[in-house]
Every structure is written in structure tokens, then in C-alpha cells.
Amino acid sequence: MKELSQNFLMEPRLISRIVRSAGSVKDCEVCEVGPGPGNITRSIIQNMPSRVLIIEKDKRFTPSLELLAESSPVPLELIFGDVMNFNLEQMFNEDNKMEWEDKCPQIHLIGNLPFNVSTPLIIRWLKAISERKSAWRYGRVRMTLTFQKEVAERMAAPIMTRERSRLSVMCQNWCRVEHKFNIPGRAFIPKPNVDVGVVRLTPLKKPIIDLPFDIIEKVVRSVFSFRQKHCIRGVETLFPKPVREQLASELLTAAAIEPSTRPFQLTVSEFGRISEAYMNICKEKPDYMKYNYRGQKSDDNWPFVEINNSDSSENI
Ligand code: SAM
């Protein structure tokens, strides 16, 4: 089991605390991702949701999850699949759908997934939130998920802190992030080498930066690529070498950002101004949008070289 990063939470008190962190799930539809043998699922059921949907990748859990479904007092549907590729677009009751600006719908996503799944998954889900697709077709669906403690800290980190990172800006642009509590690694079987943070994310009525996900992701990634340096260093990587210094300077002037600001000192709104200034420059020269600093083999003959799109969830 170790090779699949499966660490099971056995402590009933901690399990119910995760479920309580989601808020009241009574009469709600709950989708649990990665239920494993069903320990968290049992606690969800005890809170009397209207329906539980579980998405599990590992078929070895079939017998215990089927038994749980048979004895559950509320409808429990078991789906075998990979949550990374799972579209939740048609999964919930249409009656639970809410307008985006309205209160959050009676739908919750809960999960204790392996860390190598939860971090890329949250990036995927932020993109779905930005496009109001998948589960977010039903409104501002809340998520309660576990992450490696350090990742949870980065997600919630305010400016001027050591933990402030790409992930802080990305999560906080679309969601209210609450790092609820930590669980020591020793509470899991087998014990992972790290502690675990429980995070609740509530999509915002209006994102702080209301621009396409891919643009924001590119700008934030570029600026944080030199975390300890002045932000102009990262902004320069948005542009090919021959025009890099000049355009980075012009961009920061247009965004009214002091070039010597460090990435961790920038607020989400300031990232918004940088993104807007970047978009304005790209309006004049759309080829700059395709420029990828890391993927570029050589800048000399840019833009005629092949561009590799880097995976947005990597090293966040
Ligand atoms: N939630 C259970 C608990 O807390 O005891 C199990 C936790 S274990 C860390 C992670 C679970 O997620 C495992 O059951 C594993 O099979 C499942 N899982 C891993 N990757 C998955 C994926 N991509 N889609 C769905 N389930 C996945």
C-alpha cells in the first residue's frame, strides 16, 4: 500500500473533526474523493446528508465500500474512477443548483487524498472554478481537503510571510482559504513522514483578478520563479530576451509596481495589475503570449521555435 501513498486515518475524533470542518453536511449532497476503506465516509453518513457519492480509484476497496453502501441509512453511490479526470458536471441534483452570487449550494466536496494527487487536483479545481465548470456549475461548491501541512500553510499564507508562494496567490484569487487544523503524521496508518493540514476552500463571489486562469497562472508562475529576487526579474521571463528588460520595466510602470518589490510582498490585486499590464502588451504583440521562458530552446530565433507548454500544477 505504501507505494500508492495510502495513509489511513483511524482516529474517530480527528475523522469527525475533518467532516465538521466542512460545515454542516446535514441534508447536503457530499462527494468524497478517495474514501479508501470508508472511515471518513462513515462519519459523513452519521451527519445525515441527503446523498453521498464516493469516487475511489483502487478497486481493492470494493468489498468494504459495498458493505457500507448496503448498510447506509442515506443513499451512497460508489464510483470507481480517477478523480483527476472526473467531471462532476452532471453528478448532483439540479434542485441544489444555486446562482454563483447566491449562498453556497448544499453540496460539499471532501477528501483525504494522497499528497501527490491533492495538490495537482486543487489546481485543476481552481481552473474549473474560474470557468464555473464541473461541480461549480452548481454554484460556489465548498471543498474540504487534506494537504501536506506545508502546502496547507502556503495555500493560506498572507503577504510578507515565508510561506507566501504561487499556490497562495492562485488559491486566494478564487477562494477564501481556511487552514482549519493540523493532524500529526502519527495519526495515520502507515505513518507518513509529514504532518497533514485540513483546508476548507470557499469559492469567492468575484475573483480578485477577473482574468482567464491561464494568464494569471503564467504571470504568477513567472514572478515567483525568482522568489528571493526583485519581482522585475520574474516579470522579465514573460518576454523573449531581445525585449525582456525594456518590456518588463514598461509593464511594471503600467502596473504601478515598484520593480524592487519581492514576489512574496505582492498582494493578489497587485498580481492582477501585473496580469492586466501583461495582457495589454500582448494585445499589441500576441506572439508574446506564447512565449515560454522554460520551454524555449533558444531565444535567438524566437518566435519560430516549438513551444512546450509546461504543466501548470508542477512545482507550485
Ligand atoms: N480517505 C481515506 C482515509 O482517510 O482513511 C483514505 C486515504 S488514502 C491517503 C487516499 C485514498 O485515495 C486511497 O483510498 C486511494 O486509493 C485513493 N486515491 C488515490 N488517488 C486517487 C485518484 N486519483 N482518484 C480517486 N481516488 C484516489
Short mmCIF file of C-alpha atoms and ligand atoms in Angstrom, two decimals:
data_model
loop_
_atom_site.label_atom_id
_atom_site.label_comp_id
_atom_site.label_asym_id
_atom_site.label_seq_id
_atom_site.Cartn_x
_atom_site.Cartn_y
_atom_site.Cartn_z
CA MET A 1 0.00 0.00 0.00
CA LYS A 2 2.90 2.34 0.71
CA GLU A 3 3.75 2.74 -2.97
CA LEU A 4 0.22 4.13 -3.54
CA SER A 5 0.72 6.74 -0.78
CA GLN A 6 -2.20 5.32 1.11
CA ASN A 7 -2.29 6.55 4.66
CA PHE A 8 -5.47 5.82 6.51
CA LEU A 9 -6.90 7.91 9.27
CA MET A 10 -8.22 5.69 12.07
CA GLU A 11 -8.79 8.16 14.91
CA PRO A 12 -12.58 8.79 15.15
CA ARG A 13 -12.16 12.17 16.88
CA LEU A 14 -9.95 13.50 14.06
CA ILE A 15 -12.14 12.00 11.36
CA SER A 16 -15.22 13.74 12.71
CA ARG A 17 -13.23 16.97 13.04
CA ILE A 18 -12.43 16.84 9.29
CA VAL A 19 -16.12 16.38 8.49
CA ARG A 20 -17.13 19.18 10.89
CA SER A 21 -14.58 21.48 9.19
CA ALA A 22 -16.73 21.31 6.06
CA GLY A 23 -19.63 22.93 7.96
CA SER A 24 -23.00 21.23 8.37
CA VAL A 25 -23.45 18.48 5.78
CA LYS A 26 -26.94 17.57 7.02
CA ASP A 27 -29.34 17.32 4.04
CA CYS A 28 -26.49 18.15 1.64
CA GLU A 29 -25.05 16.12 -1.20
CA VAL A 30 -21.50 15.13 -0.31
CA CYS A 31 -18.92 13.86 -2.75
CA GLU A 32 -15.99 12.22 -1.04
CA VAL A 33 -12.87 11.70 -3.12
CA GLY A 34 -10.53 8.84 -2.21
CA PRO A 35 -12.62 7.17 0.54
CA GLY A 36 -10.32 4.13 0.86
CA PRO A 37 -11.93 1.73 3.34
CA GLY A 38 -14.59 4.32 4.20
CA ASN A 39 -13.58 5.75 7.59
CA ILE A 40 -14.37 9.35 6.67
CA THR A 41 -17.39 8.16 4.68
CA ARG A 42 -18.89 6.63 7.86
CA SER A 43 -18.54 9.90 9.68
CA ILE A 44 -20.14 11.79 6.77
CA ILE A 45 -23.08 9.35 6.80
CA GLN A 46 -23.56 9.86 10.55
CA ASN A 47 -24.23 13.54 9.83
CA MET A 48 -27.23 12.59 7.68
CA PRO A 49 -26.51 14.15 4.29
CA SER A 50 -29.19 13.73 1.63
CA ARG A 51 -26.82 11.65 -0.53
CA VAL A 52 -23.19 10.55 -0.61
CA LEU A 53 -21.14 9.99 -3.72
CA ILE A 54 -17.72 8.39 -3.38
CA ILE A 55 -15.02 8.34 -6.04
CA GLU A 56 -12.28 5.77 -5.45
CA LYS A 57 -9.53 4.63 -7.78
CA ASP A 58 -8.46 1.45 -6.04
CA LYS A 59 -10.82 -1.48 -6.65
CA ARG A 60 -9.44 -3.36 -3.64
CA PHE A 61 -11.80 -1.25 -1.52
CA THR A 62 -14.87 -2.60 -3.33
CA PRO A 63 -15.98 -5.11 -0.62
CA SER A 64 -15.80 -2.67 2.31
CA LEU A 65 -17.35 0.20 0.36
CA GLU A 66 -20.17 -2.01 -0.97
CA LEU A 67 -20.92 -3.21 2.55
CA LEU A 68 -21.02 0.39 3.70
CA ALA A 69 -23.40 1.29 0.85
CA GLU A 70 -25.73 -1.58 1.84
CA SER A 71 -25.91 -0.52 5.49
CA SER A 72 -26.01 3.23 4.91
CA PRO A 73 -29.23 4.97 6.02
CA VAL A 74 -28.68 7.56 3.26
CA PRO A 75 -28.16 6.83 -0.45
CA LEU A 76 -24.49 6.08 -1.08
CA GLU A 77 -23.23 5.74 -4.64
CA LEU A 78 -19.86 4.27 -5.37
CA ILE A 79 -17.94 5.34 -8.47
CA PHE A 80 -14.65 3.73 -9.39
CA GLY A 81 -12.51 6.21 -11.22
CA ASP A 82 -9.69 8.69 -11.13
CA VAL A 83 -10.79 11.96 -9.59
CA MET A 84 -8.13 13.78 -11.61
CA ASN A 85 -10.09 13.09 -14.78
CA PHE A 86 -13.53 13.13 -13.30
CA ASN A 87 -16.06 15.67 -14.46
CA LEU A 88 -18.61 16.42 -11.74
CA GLU A 89 -20.79 18.36 -14.18
CA GLN A 90 -23.83 16.03 -14.02
CA MET A 91 -23.25 14.49 -10.61
CA PHE A 92 -25.54 16.46 -8.35
CA ASN A 93 -29.22 17.15 -8.04
CA GLU A 94 -30.30 20.08 -10.24
CA ASP A 95 -32.53 21.26 -7.37
CA ASN A 96 -29.38 22.03 -5.37
CA LYS A 97 -28.05 24.38 -8.04
CA MET A 98 -27.56 27.99 -6.88
CA GLU A 99 -26.69 31.21 -8.66
CA TRP A 100 -22.97 31.98 -8.29
CA GLU A 101 -23.56 35.20 -6.34
CA ASP A 102 -26.07 33.47 -4.08
CA LYS A 103 -25.13 31.47 -0.96
CA CYS A 104 -23.11 28.25 -1.36
CA PRO A 105 -25.14 25.26 -2.60
CA GLN A 106 -25.96 22.28 -0.38
CA ILE A 107 -23.10 20.36 -1.97
CA HIS A 108 -19.73 19.55 -0.40
CA LEU A 109 -16.52 18.01 -1.70
CA ILE A 110 -14.48 16.26 1.00
CA GLY A 111 -11.33 14.18 0.73
CA ASN A 112 -8.15 12.87 2.24
CA LEU A 113 -6.23 12.03 -0.91
CA PRO A 114 -2.52 11.23 -1.34
CA PHE A 115 -0.49 14.46 -1.43
CA ASN A 116 0.70 13.79 -4.95
CA VAL A 117 -2.97 13.88 -6.01
CA SER A 118 -4.44 16.62 -3.79
CA THR A 119 -2.05 19.40 -4.90
CA PRO A 120 -2.46 18.99 -8.69
CA LEU A 121 -6.17 18.36 -8.10
CA ILE A 122 -6.69 21.70 -6.37
CA ILE A 123 -5.07 23.50 -9.33
CA ARG A 124 -7.41 21.65 -11.68
CA TRP A 125 -10.37 22.52 -9.49
CA LEU A 126 -9.35 26.20 -9.30
CA LYS A 127 -9.40 26.26 -13.09
CA ALA A 128 -12.85 24.63 -13.07
CA ILE A 129 -13.98 27.25 -10.50
CA SER A 130 -12.67 30.04 -12.74
CA GLU A 131 -14.75 28.62 -15.62
CA ARG A 132 -17.70 27.60 -13.41
CA LYS A 133 -17.49 24.10 -14.80
CA SER A 134 -17.59 20.59 -13.28
CA ALA A 135 -19.02 20.78 -9.71
CA TRP A 136 -19.00 24.58 -9.93
CA ARG A 137 -21.79 24.52 -12.47
CA TYR A 138 -23.94 24.14 -9.35
CA GLY A 139 -22.59 27.35 -7.75
CA ARG A 140 -19.91 28.02 -5.18
CA VAL A 141 -19.37 24.44 -4.00
CA ARG A 142 -17.10 24.22 -0.93
CA MET A 143 -14.14 21.87 -0.65
CA THR A 144 -12.61 20.39 2.50
CA LEU A 145 -9.38 18.62 1.70
CA THR A 146 -6.15 17.46 3.30
CA PHE A 147 -2.70 18.50 2.15
CA GLN A 148 0.81 18.15 3.39
CA LYS A 149 0.96 20.68 6.26
CA GLU A 150 3.49 22.91 4.46
CA VAL A 151 1.26 23.01 1.37
CA ALA A 152 -1.77 23.93 3.52
CA GLU A 153 0.31 26.76 5.03
CA ARG A 154 1.26 28.02 1.58
CA MET A 155 -2.35 27.96 0.40
CA ALA A 156 -3.44 30.23 3.25
CA ALA A 157 -0.26 32.35 3.52
CA PRO A 158 -0.72 36.15 3.64
CA ILE A 159 1.81 38.54 2.06
CA MET A 160 5.16 39.13 3.78
CA THR A 161 5.38 35.57 5.09
CA ARG A 162 7.92 32.88 4.34
CA GLU A 163 5.14 30.59 3.08
CA ARG A 164 3.77 33.04 0.50
CA SER A 165 4.02 31.33 -2.89
CA ARG A 166 2.36 30.72 -6.24
CA LEU A 167 -0.17 28.50 -4.55
CA SER A 168 -1.18 31.27 -2.07
CA VAL A 169 -1.99 33.68 -4.90
CA MET A 170 -3.75 31.09 -7.05
CA CYS A 171 -5.93 29.75 -4.21
CA GLN A 172 -6.71 33.16 -2.72
CA ASN A 173 -7.67 34.65 -6.07
CA TRP A 174 -10.66 32.34 -6.39
CA CYS A 175 -11.33 31.12 -2.87
CA ARG A 176 -11.50 32.00 0.78
CA VAL A 177 -8.87 29.69 2.21
CA GLU A 178 -9.18 28.44 5.77
CA HIS A 179 -6.39 26.28 7.16
CA LYS A 180 -8.57 24.63 9.78
CA PHE A 181 -6.18 22.44 11.77
CA ASN A 182 -3.24 20.07 11.51
CA ILE A 183 -3.12 16.34 12.06
CA PRO A 184 0.17 14.81 13.19
CA GLY A 185 1.54 12.18 10.81
CA ARG A 186 1.41 9.62 13.65
CA ALA A 187 -2.42 9.62 13.49
CA PHE A 188 -2.22 7.84 10.11
CA ILE A 189 -1.53 4.21 9.34
CA PRO A 190 1.06 3.78 7.91
CA LYS A 191 2.58 6.95 9.33
CA PRO A 192 3.68 9.43 6.63
CA ASN A 193 6.90 11.41 7.20
CA VAL A 194 4.99 14.67 7.30
CA ASP A 195 2.06 16.26 9.12
CA VAL A 196 -1.24 16.94 7.44
CA GLY A 197 -3.23 20.19 7.16
CA VAL A 198 -7.00 20.33 6.70
CA VAL A 199 -8.10 23.18 4.45
CA ARG A 200 -11.53 24.45 3.58
CA LEU A 201 -11.90 26.43 0.36
CA THR A 202 -14.99 28.50 -0.38
CA PRO A 203 -15.17 30.00 -3.89
CA LEU A 204 -15.41 33.80 -3.87
CA LYS A 205 -18.43 35.55 -5.37
CA LYS A 206 -15.99 37.50 -7.52
CA PRO A 207 -12.35 36.55 -8.06
CA ILE A 208 -9.88 39.27 -7.09
CA ILE A 209 -8.31 39.07 -10.56
CA ASP A 210 -11.10 38.51 -13.08
CA LEU A 211 -8.94 37.32 -15.98
CA PRO A 212 -8.52 33.92 -17.68
CA PHE A 213 -6.93 31.25 -15.46
CA ASP A 214 -4.05 30.50 -17.84
CA ILE A 215 -2.92 34.14 -17.96
CA ILE A 216 -2.96 34.51 -14.18
CA GLU A 217 -1.21 31.17 -13.76
CA LYS A 218 1.54 32.16 -16.20
CA VAL A 219 2.11 35.57 -14.62
CA VAL A 220 2.15 34.23 -11.05
CA ARG A 221 4.46 31.34 -12.02
CA SER A 222 6.84 33.71 -13.82
CA VAL A 223 7.00 36.24 -10.98
CA PHE A 224 7.60 33.53 -8.38
CA SER A 225 10.26 31.84 -10.49
CA PHE A 226 12.74 34.11 -8.71
CA ARG A 227 11.16 34.19 -5.28
CA GLN A 228 14.02 35.86 -3.43
CA LYS A 229 14.82 38.40 -6.16
CA HIS A 230 13.13 41.67 -7.09
CA CYS A 231 9.87 40.98 -8.92
CA ILE A 232 11.18 42.55 -12.14
CA ARG A 233 13.47 39.51 -12.53
CA GLY A 234 10.48 37.16 -12.77
CA VAL A 235 8.48 39.60 -14.93
CA GLU A 236 11.36 39.63 -17.41
CA THR A 237 10.85 35.90 -18.01
CA LEU A 238 7.47 36.68 -19.59
CA PHE A 239 9.27 38.08 -22.61
CA PRO A 240 11.94 36.88 -25.05
CA LYS A 241 15.50 38.01 -24.49
CA PRO A 242 15.81 40.87 -27.00
CA VAL A 243 12.89 42.82 -25.49
CA ARG A 244 12.92 41.40 -21.98
CA GLU A 245 14.39 44.25 -19.93
CA GLN A 246 12.53 47.02 -21.71
CA LEU A 247 9.11 45.35 -21.62
CA ALA A 248 9.43 44.21 -18.01
CA SER A 249 10.19 47.77 -17.00
CA GLU A 250 7.32 49.15 -19.09
CA LEU A 251 4.95 46.53 -17.68
CA LEU A 252 5.75 47.36 -14.06
CA THR A 253 5.40 51.09 -14.73
CA ALA A 254 1.97 50.48 -16.28
CA ALA A 255 1.02 48.31 -13.29
CA ALA A 256 2.36 50.92 -10.83
CA ILE A 257 4.53 48.33 -9.09
CA GLU A 258 7.97 49.17 -7.72
CA PRO A 259 10.40 46.83 -9.59
CA SER A 260 12.35 46.08 -6.41
CA THR A 261 9.27 44.57 -4.69
CA ARG A 262 9.82 40.90 -3.85
CA PRO A 263 7.22 38.38 -5.06
CA PHE A 264 6.10 37.49 -1.52
CA GLN A 265 5.33 41.18 -0.86
CA LEU A 266 2.82 41.44 -3.72
CA THR A 267 -0.90 41.30 -2.96
CA VAL A 268 -3.30 39.37 -5.17
CA SER A 269 -4.63 42.70 -6.56
CA GLU A 270 -1.09 43.72 -7.47
CA PHE A 271 -0.72 40.45 -9.35
CA GLY A 272 -3.95 41.50 -11.05
CA ARG A 273 -2.40 44.77 -12.20
CA ILE A 274 0.67 42.91 -13.47
CA SER A 275 -1.57 40.44 -15.34
CA GLU A 276 -3.58 43.27 -16.91
CA ALA A 277 -0.46 45.13 -18.00
CA TYR A 278 0.89 41.87 -19.45
CA MET A 279 -2.35 41.33 -21.38
CA ASN A 280 -2.22 44.87 -22.73
CA ILE A 281 1.33 44.37 -24.02
CA CYS A 282 0.28 41.06 -25.58
CA LYS A 283 -2.67 42.76 -27.31
CA GLU A 284 -0.13 44.71 -29.35
CA LYS A 285 2.06 41.65 -29.95
CA PRO A 286 0.07 38.43 -29.48
CA ASP A 287 3.17 36.25 -30.02
CA TYR A 288 4.45 37.23 -26.57
CA MET A 289 1.55 35.31 -25.04
CA LYS A 290 3.01 32.09 -26.47
CA TYR A 291 6.47 32.77 -25.13
CA ASN A 292 7.55 30.23 -22.53
CA TYR A 293 10.82 31.00 -20.73
CA ARG A 294 11.48 27.45 -19.52
CA GLY A 295 10.24 25.74 -22.67
CA GLN A 296 12.30 27.83 -25.03
CA LYS A 297 15.23 26.04 -26.64
CA SER A 298 16.78 29.26 -27.84
CA ASP A 299 15.61 32.84 -27.71
CA ASP A 300 17.62 33.90 -30.73
CA ASN A 301 15.15 32.73 -33.34
CA TRP A 302 12.04 33.22 -31.22
CA PRO A 303 9.09 33.03 -32.02
CA PHE A 304 9.87 30.46 -34.67
CA VAL A 305 10.76 27.63 -32.33
CA GLU A 306 8.40 24.99 -30.96
CA ILE A 307 6.86 25.96 -27.62
CA ASN A 308 6.40 23.42 -24.84
CA ASN A 309 3.51 24.10 -22.55
CA SER A 310 4.62 23.43 -19.01
CA ASP A 311 2.23 21.67 -16.63
CA SER A 312 0.64 24.35 -14.50
CA SER A 313 0.39 22.10 -11.46
CA GLU A 314 4.10 21.34 -11.30
CA ASN A 315 6.27 22.76 -8.51
CA ILE A 316 3.63 25.01 -7.21
N1 SAM B 1 -9.86 8.71 2.91
C1 SAM B 1 -9.27 7.51 3.48
C2 SAM B 1 -8.79 7.78 4.89
O1 SAM B 1 -8.65 8.95 5.23
O2 SAM B 1 -8.53 6.83 5.64
C3 SAM B 1 -8.13 7.01 2.59
C4 SAM B 1 -6.98 7.94 2.47
S1 SAM B 1 -5.67 7.44 1.43
C5 SAM B 1 -4.49 8.66 1.85
C6 SAM B 1 -6.11 8.02 -0.17
C7 SAM B 1 -7.20 7.29 -0.91
O3 SAM B 1 -7.38 7.95 -2.15
C8 SAM B 1 -6.89 5.85 -1.24
O4 SAM B 1 -8.03 5.07 -0.98
C9 SAM B 1 -6.57 5.87 -2.72
O5 SAM B 1 -6.86 4.65 -3.38
C10 SAM B 1 -7.46 7.00 -3.20
N2 SAM B 1 -6.98 7.66 -4.42
C11 SAM B 1 -5.70 7.92 -4.74
N3 SAM B 1 -5.63 8.55 -5.92
C12 SAM B 1 -6.90 8.68 -6.36
C13 SAM B 1 -7.48 9.24 -7.53
N4 SAM B 1 -6.73 9.81 -8.46
N5 SAM B 1 -8.82 9.19 -7.66
C14 SAM B 1 -9.61 8.60 -6.69
N6 SAM B 1 -9.09 8.07 -5.57
C15 SAM B 1 -7.78 8.09 -5.40
#
